[in-house]
mmCIF file of C-alpha atoms in Angstrom:
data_model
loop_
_atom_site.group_PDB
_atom_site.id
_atom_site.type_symbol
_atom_site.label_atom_id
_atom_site.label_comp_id
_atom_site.label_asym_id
_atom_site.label_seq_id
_atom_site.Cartn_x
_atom_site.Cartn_y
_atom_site.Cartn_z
ATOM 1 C CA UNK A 1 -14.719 -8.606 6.703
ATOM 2 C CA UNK A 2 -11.327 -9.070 5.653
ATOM 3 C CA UNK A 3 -8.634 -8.160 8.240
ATOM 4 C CA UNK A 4 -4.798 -7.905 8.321
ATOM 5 C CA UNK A 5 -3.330 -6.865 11.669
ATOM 6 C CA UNK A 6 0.244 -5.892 12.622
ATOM 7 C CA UNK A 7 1.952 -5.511 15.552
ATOM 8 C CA UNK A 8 3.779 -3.572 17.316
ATOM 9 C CA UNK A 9 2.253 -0.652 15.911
ATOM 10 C CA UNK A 10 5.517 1.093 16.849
ATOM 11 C CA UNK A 11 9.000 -0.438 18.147
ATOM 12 C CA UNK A 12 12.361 1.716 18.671
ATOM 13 C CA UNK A 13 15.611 0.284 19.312
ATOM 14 C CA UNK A 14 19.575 0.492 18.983
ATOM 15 C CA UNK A 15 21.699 -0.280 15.656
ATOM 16 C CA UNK A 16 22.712 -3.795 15.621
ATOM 17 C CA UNK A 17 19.639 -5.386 17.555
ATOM 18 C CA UNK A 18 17.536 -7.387 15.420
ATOM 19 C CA UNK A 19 13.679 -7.048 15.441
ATOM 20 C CA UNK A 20 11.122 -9.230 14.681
ATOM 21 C CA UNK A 21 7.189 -7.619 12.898
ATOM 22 C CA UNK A 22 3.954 -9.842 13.407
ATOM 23 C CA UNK A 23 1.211 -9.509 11.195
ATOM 24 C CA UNK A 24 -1.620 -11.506 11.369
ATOM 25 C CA UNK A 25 -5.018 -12.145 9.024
ATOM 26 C CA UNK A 26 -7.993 -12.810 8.362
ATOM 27 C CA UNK A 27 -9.294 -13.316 5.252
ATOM 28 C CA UNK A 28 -12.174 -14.846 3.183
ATOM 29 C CA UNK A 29 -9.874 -16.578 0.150
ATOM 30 C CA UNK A 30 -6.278 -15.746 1.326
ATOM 31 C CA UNK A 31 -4.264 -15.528 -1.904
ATOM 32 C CA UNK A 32 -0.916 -14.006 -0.742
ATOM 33 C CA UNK A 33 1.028 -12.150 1.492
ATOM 34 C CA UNK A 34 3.066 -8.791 0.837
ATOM 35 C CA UNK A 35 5.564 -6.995 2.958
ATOM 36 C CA UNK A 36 6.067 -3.302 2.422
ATOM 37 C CA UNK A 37 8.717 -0.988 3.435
ATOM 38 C CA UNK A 38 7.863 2.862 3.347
ATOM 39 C CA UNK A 39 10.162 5.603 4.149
ATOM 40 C CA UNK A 40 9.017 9.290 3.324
ATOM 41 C CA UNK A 41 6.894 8.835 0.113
ATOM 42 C CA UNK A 42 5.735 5.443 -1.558
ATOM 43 C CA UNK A 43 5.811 1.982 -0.455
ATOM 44 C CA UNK A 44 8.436 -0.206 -1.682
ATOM 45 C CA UNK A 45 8.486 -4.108 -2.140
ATOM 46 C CA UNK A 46 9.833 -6.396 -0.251
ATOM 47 C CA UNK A 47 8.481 -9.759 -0.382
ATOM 48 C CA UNK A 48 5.457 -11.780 -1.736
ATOM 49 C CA UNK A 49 4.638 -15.051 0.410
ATOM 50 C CA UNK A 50 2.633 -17.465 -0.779
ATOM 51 C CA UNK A 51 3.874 -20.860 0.981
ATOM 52 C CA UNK A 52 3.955 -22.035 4.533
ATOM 53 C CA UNK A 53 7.158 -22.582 5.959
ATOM 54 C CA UNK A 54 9.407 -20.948 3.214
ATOM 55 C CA UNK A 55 11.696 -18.255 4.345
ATOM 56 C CA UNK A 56 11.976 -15.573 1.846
ATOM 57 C CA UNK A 57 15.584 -14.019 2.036
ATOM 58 C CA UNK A 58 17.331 -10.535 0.819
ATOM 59 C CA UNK A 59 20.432 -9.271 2.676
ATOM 60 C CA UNK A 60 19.179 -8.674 6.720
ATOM 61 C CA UNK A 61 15.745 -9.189 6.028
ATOM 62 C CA UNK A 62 13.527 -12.435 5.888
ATOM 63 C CA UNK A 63 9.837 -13.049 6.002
ATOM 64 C CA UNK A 64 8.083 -16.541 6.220
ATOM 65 C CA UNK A 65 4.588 -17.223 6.569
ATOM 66 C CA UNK A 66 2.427 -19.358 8.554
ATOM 67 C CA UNK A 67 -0.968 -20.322 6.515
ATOM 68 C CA UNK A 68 -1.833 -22.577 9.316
ATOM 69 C CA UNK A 69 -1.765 -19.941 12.410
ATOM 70 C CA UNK A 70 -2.461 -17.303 9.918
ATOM 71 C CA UNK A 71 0.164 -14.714 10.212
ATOM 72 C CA UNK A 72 4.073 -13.774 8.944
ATOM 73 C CA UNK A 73 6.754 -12.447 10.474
ATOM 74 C CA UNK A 74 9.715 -9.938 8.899
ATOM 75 C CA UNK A 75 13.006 -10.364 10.815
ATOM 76 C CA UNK A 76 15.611 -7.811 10.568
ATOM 77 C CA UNK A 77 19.005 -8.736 11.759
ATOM 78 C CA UNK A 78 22.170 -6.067 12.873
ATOM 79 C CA UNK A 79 19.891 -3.599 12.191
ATOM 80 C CA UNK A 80 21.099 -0.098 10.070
ATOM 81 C CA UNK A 81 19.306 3.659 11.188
ATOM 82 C CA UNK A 82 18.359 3.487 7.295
ATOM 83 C CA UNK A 83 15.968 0.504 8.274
ATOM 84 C CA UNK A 84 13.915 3.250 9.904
ATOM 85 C CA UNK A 85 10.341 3.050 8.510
ATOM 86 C CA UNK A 86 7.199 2.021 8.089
ATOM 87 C CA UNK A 87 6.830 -1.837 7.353
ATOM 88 C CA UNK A 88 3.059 -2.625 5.766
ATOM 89 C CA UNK A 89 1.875 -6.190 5.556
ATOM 90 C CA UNK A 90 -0.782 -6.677 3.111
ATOM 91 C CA UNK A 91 -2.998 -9.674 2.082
ATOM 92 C CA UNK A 92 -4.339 -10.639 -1.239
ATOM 93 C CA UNK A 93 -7.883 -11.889 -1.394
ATOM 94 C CA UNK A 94 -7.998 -14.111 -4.469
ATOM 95 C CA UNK A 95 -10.205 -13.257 -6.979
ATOM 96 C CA UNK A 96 -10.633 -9.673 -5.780
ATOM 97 C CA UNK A 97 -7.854 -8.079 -7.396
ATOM 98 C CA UNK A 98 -6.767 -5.528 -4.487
ATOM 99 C CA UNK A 99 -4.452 -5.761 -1.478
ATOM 100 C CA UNK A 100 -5.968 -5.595 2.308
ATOM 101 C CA UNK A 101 -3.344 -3.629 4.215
ATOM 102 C CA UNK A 102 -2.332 -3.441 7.840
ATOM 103 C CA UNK A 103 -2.066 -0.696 9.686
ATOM 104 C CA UNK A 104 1.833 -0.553 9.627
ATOM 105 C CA UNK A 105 4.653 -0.915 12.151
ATOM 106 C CA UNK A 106 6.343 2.083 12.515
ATOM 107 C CA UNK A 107 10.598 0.816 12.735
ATOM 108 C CA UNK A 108 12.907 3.529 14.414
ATOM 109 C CA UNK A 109 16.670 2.630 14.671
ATOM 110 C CA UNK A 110 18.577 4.627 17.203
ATOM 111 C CA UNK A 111 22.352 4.916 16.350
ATOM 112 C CA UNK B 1 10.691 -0.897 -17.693
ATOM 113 C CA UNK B 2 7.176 0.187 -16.435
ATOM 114 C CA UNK B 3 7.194 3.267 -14.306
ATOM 115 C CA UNK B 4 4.268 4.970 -12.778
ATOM 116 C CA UNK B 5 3.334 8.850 -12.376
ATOM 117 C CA UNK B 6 1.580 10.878 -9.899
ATOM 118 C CA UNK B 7 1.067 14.608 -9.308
ATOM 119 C CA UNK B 8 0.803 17.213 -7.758
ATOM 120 C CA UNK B 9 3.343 15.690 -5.110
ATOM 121 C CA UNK B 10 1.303 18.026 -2.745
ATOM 122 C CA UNK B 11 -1.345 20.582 -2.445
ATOM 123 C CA UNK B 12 -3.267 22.551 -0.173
ATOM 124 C CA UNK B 13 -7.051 23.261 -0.740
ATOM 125 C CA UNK B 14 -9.849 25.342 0.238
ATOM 126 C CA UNK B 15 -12.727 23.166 1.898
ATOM 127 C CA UNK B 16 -15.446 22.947 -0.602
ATOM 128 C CA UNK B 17 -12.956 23.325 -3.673
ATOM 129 C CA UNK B 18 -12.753 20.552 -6.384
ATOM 130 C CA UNK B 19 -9.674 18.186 -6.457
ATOM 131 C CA UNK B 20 -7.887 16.339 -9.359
ATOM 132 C CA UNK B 21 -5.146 14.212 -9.039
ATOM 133 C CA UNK B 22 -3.887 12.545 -12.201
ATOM 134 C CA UNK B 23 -2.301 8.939 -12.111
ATOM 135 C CA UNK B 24 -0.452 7.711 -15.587
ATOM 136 C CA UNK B 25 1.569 4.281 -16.051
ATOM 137 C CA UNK B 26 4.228 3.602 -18.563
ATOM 138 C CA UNK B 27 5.519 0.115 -20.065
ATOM 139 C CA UNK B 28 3.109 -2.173 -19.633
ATOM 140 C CA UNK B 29 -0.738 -2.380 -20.676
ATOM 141 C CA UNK B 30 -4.084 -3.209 -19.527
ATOM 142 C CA UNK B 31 -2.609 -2.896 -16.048
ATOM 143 C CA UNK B 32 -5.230 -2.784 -12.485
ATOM 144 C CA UNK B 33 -5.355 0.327 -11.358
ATOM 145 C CA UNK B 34 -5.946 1.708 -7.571
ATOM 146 C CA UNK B 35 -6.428 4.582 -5.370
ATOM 147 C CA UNK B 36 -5.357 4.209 -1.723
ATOM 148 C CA UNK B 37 -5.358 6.996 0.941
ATOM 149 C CA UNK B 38 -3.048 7.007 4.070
ATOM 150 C CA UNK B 39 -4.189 9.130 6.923
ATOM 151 C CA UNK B 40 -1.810 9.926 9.010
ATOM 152 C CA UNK B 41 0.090 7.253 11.728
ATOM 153 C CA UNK B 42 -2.052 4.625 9.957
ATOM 154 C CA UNK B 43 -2.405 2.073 7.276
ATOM 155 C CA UNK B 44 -3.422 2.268 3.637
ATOM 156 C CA UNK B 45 -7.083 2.176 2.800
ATOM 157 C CA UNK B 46 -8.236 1.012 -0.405
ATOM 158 C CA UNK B 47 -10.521 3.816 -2.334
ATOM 159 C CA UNK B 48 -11.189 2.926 -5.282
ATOM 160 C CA UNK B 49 -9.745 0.145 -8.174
ATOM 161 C CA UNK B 50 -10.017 -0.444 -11.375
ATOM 162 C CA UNK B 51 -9.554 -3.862 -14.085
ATOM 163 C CA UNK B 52 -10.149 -1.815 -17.202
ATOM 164 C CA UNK B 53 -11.171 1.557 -19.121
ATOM 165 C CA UNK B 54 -14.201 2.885 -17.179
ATOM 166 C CA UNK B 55 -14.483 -0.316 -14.621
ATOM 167 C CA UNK B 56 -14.560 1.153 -11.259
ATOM 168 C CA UNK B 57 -14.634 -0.258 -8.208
ATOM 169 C CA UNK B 58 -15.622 1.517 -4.998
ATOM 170 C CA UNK B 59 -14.245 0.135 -1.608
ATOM 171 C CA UNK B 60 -15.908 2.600 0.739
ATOM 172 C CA UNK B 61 -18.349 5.247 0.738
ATOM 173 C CA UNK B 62 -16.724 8.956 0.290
ATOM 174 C CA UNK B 63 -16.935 12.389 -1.072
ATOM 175 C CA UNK B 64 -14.706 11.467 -3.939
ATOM 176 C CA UNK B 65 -14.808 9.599 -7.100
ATOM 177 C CA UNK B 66 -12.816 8.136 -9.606
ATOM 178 C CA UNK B 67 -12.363 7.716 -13.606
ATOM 179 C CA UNK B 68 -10.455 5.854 -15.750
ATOM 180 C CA UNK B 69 -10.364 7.509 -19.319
ATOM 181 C CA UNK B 70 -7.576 5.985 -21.230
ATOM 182 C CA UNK B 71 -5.664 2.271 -20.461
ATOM 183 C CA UNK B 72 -3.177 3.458 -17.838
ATOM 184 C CA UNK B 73 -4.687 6.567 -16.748
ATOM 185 C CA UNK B 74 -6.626 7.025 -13.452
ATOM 186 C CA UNK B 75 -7.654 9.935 -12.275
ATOM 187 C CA UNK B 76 -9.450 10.537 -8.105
ATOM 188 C CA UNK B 77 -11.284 13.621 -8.238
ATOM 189 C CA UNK B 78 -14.214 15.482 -5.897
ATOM 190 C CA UNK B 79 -16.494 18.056 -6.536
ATOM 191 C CA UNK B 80 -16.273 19.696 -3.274
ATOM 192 C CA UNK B 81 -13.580 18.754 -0.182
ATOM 193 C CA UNK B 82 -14.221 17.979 2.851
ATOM 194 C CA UNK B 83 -11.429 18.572 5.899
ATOM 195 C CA UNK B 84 -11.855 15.067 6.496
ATOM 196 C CA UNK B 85 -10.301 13.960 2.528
ATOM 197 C CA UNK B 86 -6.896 15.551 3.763
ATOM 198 C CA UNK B 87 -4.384 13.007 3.762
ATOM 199 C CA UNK B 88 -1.495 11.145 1.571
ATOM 200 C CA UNK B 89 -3.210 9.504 -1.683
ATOM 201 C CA UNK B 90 -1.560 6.499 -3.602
ATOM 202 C CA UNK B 91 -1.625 5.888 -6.726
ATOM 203 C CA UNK B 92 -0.668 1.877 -7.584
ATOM 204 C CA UNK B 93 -0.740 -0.602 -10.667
ATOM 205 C CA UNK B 94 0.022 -4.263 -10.582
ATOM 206 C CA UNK B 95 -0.165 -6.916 -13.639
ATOM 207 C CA UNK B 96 -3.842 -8.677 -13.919
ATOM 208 C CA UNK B 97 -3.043 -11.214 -12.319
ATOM 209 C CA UNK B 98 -3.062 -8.715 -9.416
ATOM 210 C CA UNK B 99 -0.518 -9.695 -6.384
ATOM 211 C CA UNK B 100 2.325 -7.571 -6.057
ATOM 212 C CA UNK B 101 1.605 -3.773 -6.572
ATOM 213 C CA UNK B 102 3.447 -0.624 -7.443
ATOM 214 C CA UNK B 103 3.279 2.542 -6.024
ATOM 215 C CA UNK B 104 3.380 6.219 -7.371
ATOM 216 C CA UNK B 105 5.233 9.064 -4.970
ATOM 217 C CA UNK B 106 2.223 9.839 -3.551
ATOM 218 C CA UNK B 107 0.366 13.269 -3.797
ATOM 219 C CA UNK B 108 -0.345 14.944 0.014
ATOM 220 C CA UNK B 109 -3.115 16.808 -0.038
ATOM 221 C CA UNK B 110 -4.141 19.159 2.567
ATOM 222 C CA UNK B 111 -7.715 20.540 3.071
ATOM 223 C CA UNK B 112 -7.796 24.329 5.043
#
């Protein structure tokens, strides 16, 4: 069965720290990866990974994926209280045409 | 630019009551389709997706079903709730090449 898994499931800390979100997989045909950022209503996109070892970049945030290990990481640096959210990782099998989600790591910043 | 629709943003139901909720993309065509739910202080589950006009695909075993009459609409529906269907339902499109997808508001649905 196809498997993403994130952790921590929750993290809180101060404004200006930077954090660091695991997610890890296991899939049958791993396609790509995904990184989601959801606030009150609907997921919004952040990144699509699809290569080992290439840091994808906007502003504070950066993912980069291991296909080896299986898993990415999203940093956050000087972190903002409007970071606070939920962060999904999801996986795309290939040839299945859907997204295998994680559970989500739920970000609080504390100003 | 393509935009996606979902409503009612939330509702509160009877148990054993029917449910619609009504899922409609703009600017693009042919699109995938999907239902997710979101219970809460966890991840998104897959429901149901679809790769065409009355091509559904059912991810897990539930008191609810879905239809897709026309190109970008998609509709989750049940004939009778359960307590156990309340959560936050997701709407979501992506090209057909499938990768990145796009999410609706979302439509919370609560079952009393």
């Amino acid at each position: 069965e196809d498997k993403v898994v994130q952790s921590p499931l929750s993290l809180v800390v101060h404004e200006g720290d930077t954090v660091t979100l695991n997610c890890s997989y296991e899939v049958t045909n791993f396609r790509s990866l995904l990184w989601y950022k959801q606030e009150k209503k609907a997921p919004t996109f952040l990144f699509m990974l699809t290569s080992s070892g290439i840091e994808k970049k906007s502003g504070r945030l950066s993912s980069i994926l291991d296909k080896k290990e299986l898993f990415s990481i999203l940093n956050i640096t000087a972190t903002q209280t409007g970071d606070s959210a939920v962060y999904l990782c999801a996986v795309e099998v290939r040839g299945a045409q859907k997204l295998v989600f994680g559970q989500g790591t739920r970000l609080t910043i504390n100003p | 630019s393509q935009t996606i629709h979902q409503w009612p943003a939330t509702l509160v139901q009877p148990v054993g009551s029917p449910l619609s909720l009504e899922c409609t993309v703009e600017g693009t065509s042919n699109p995938n389709l999907y239902w997710y739910r979101q219970a809460a202080g966890r991840g998104l589950q897959l429901l149901f997706y679809s790769v065409g006009i009355g091509q559904i695909s059912s991810e897990v075993p539930q008191n609810l079903s879905a239809s897709r009459p026309q190109d970008r609409q998609f509709i989750l529906s049940s004939k009778k709730l359960l307590l156990s269907d309340s959560g936050f339902y997701l709407c979501a499109w992506s090209g057909q090449a499938g990768n990145t997808i796009y999410f609706g508001e979302g439509s919370w649905l609560t079952v009393v």
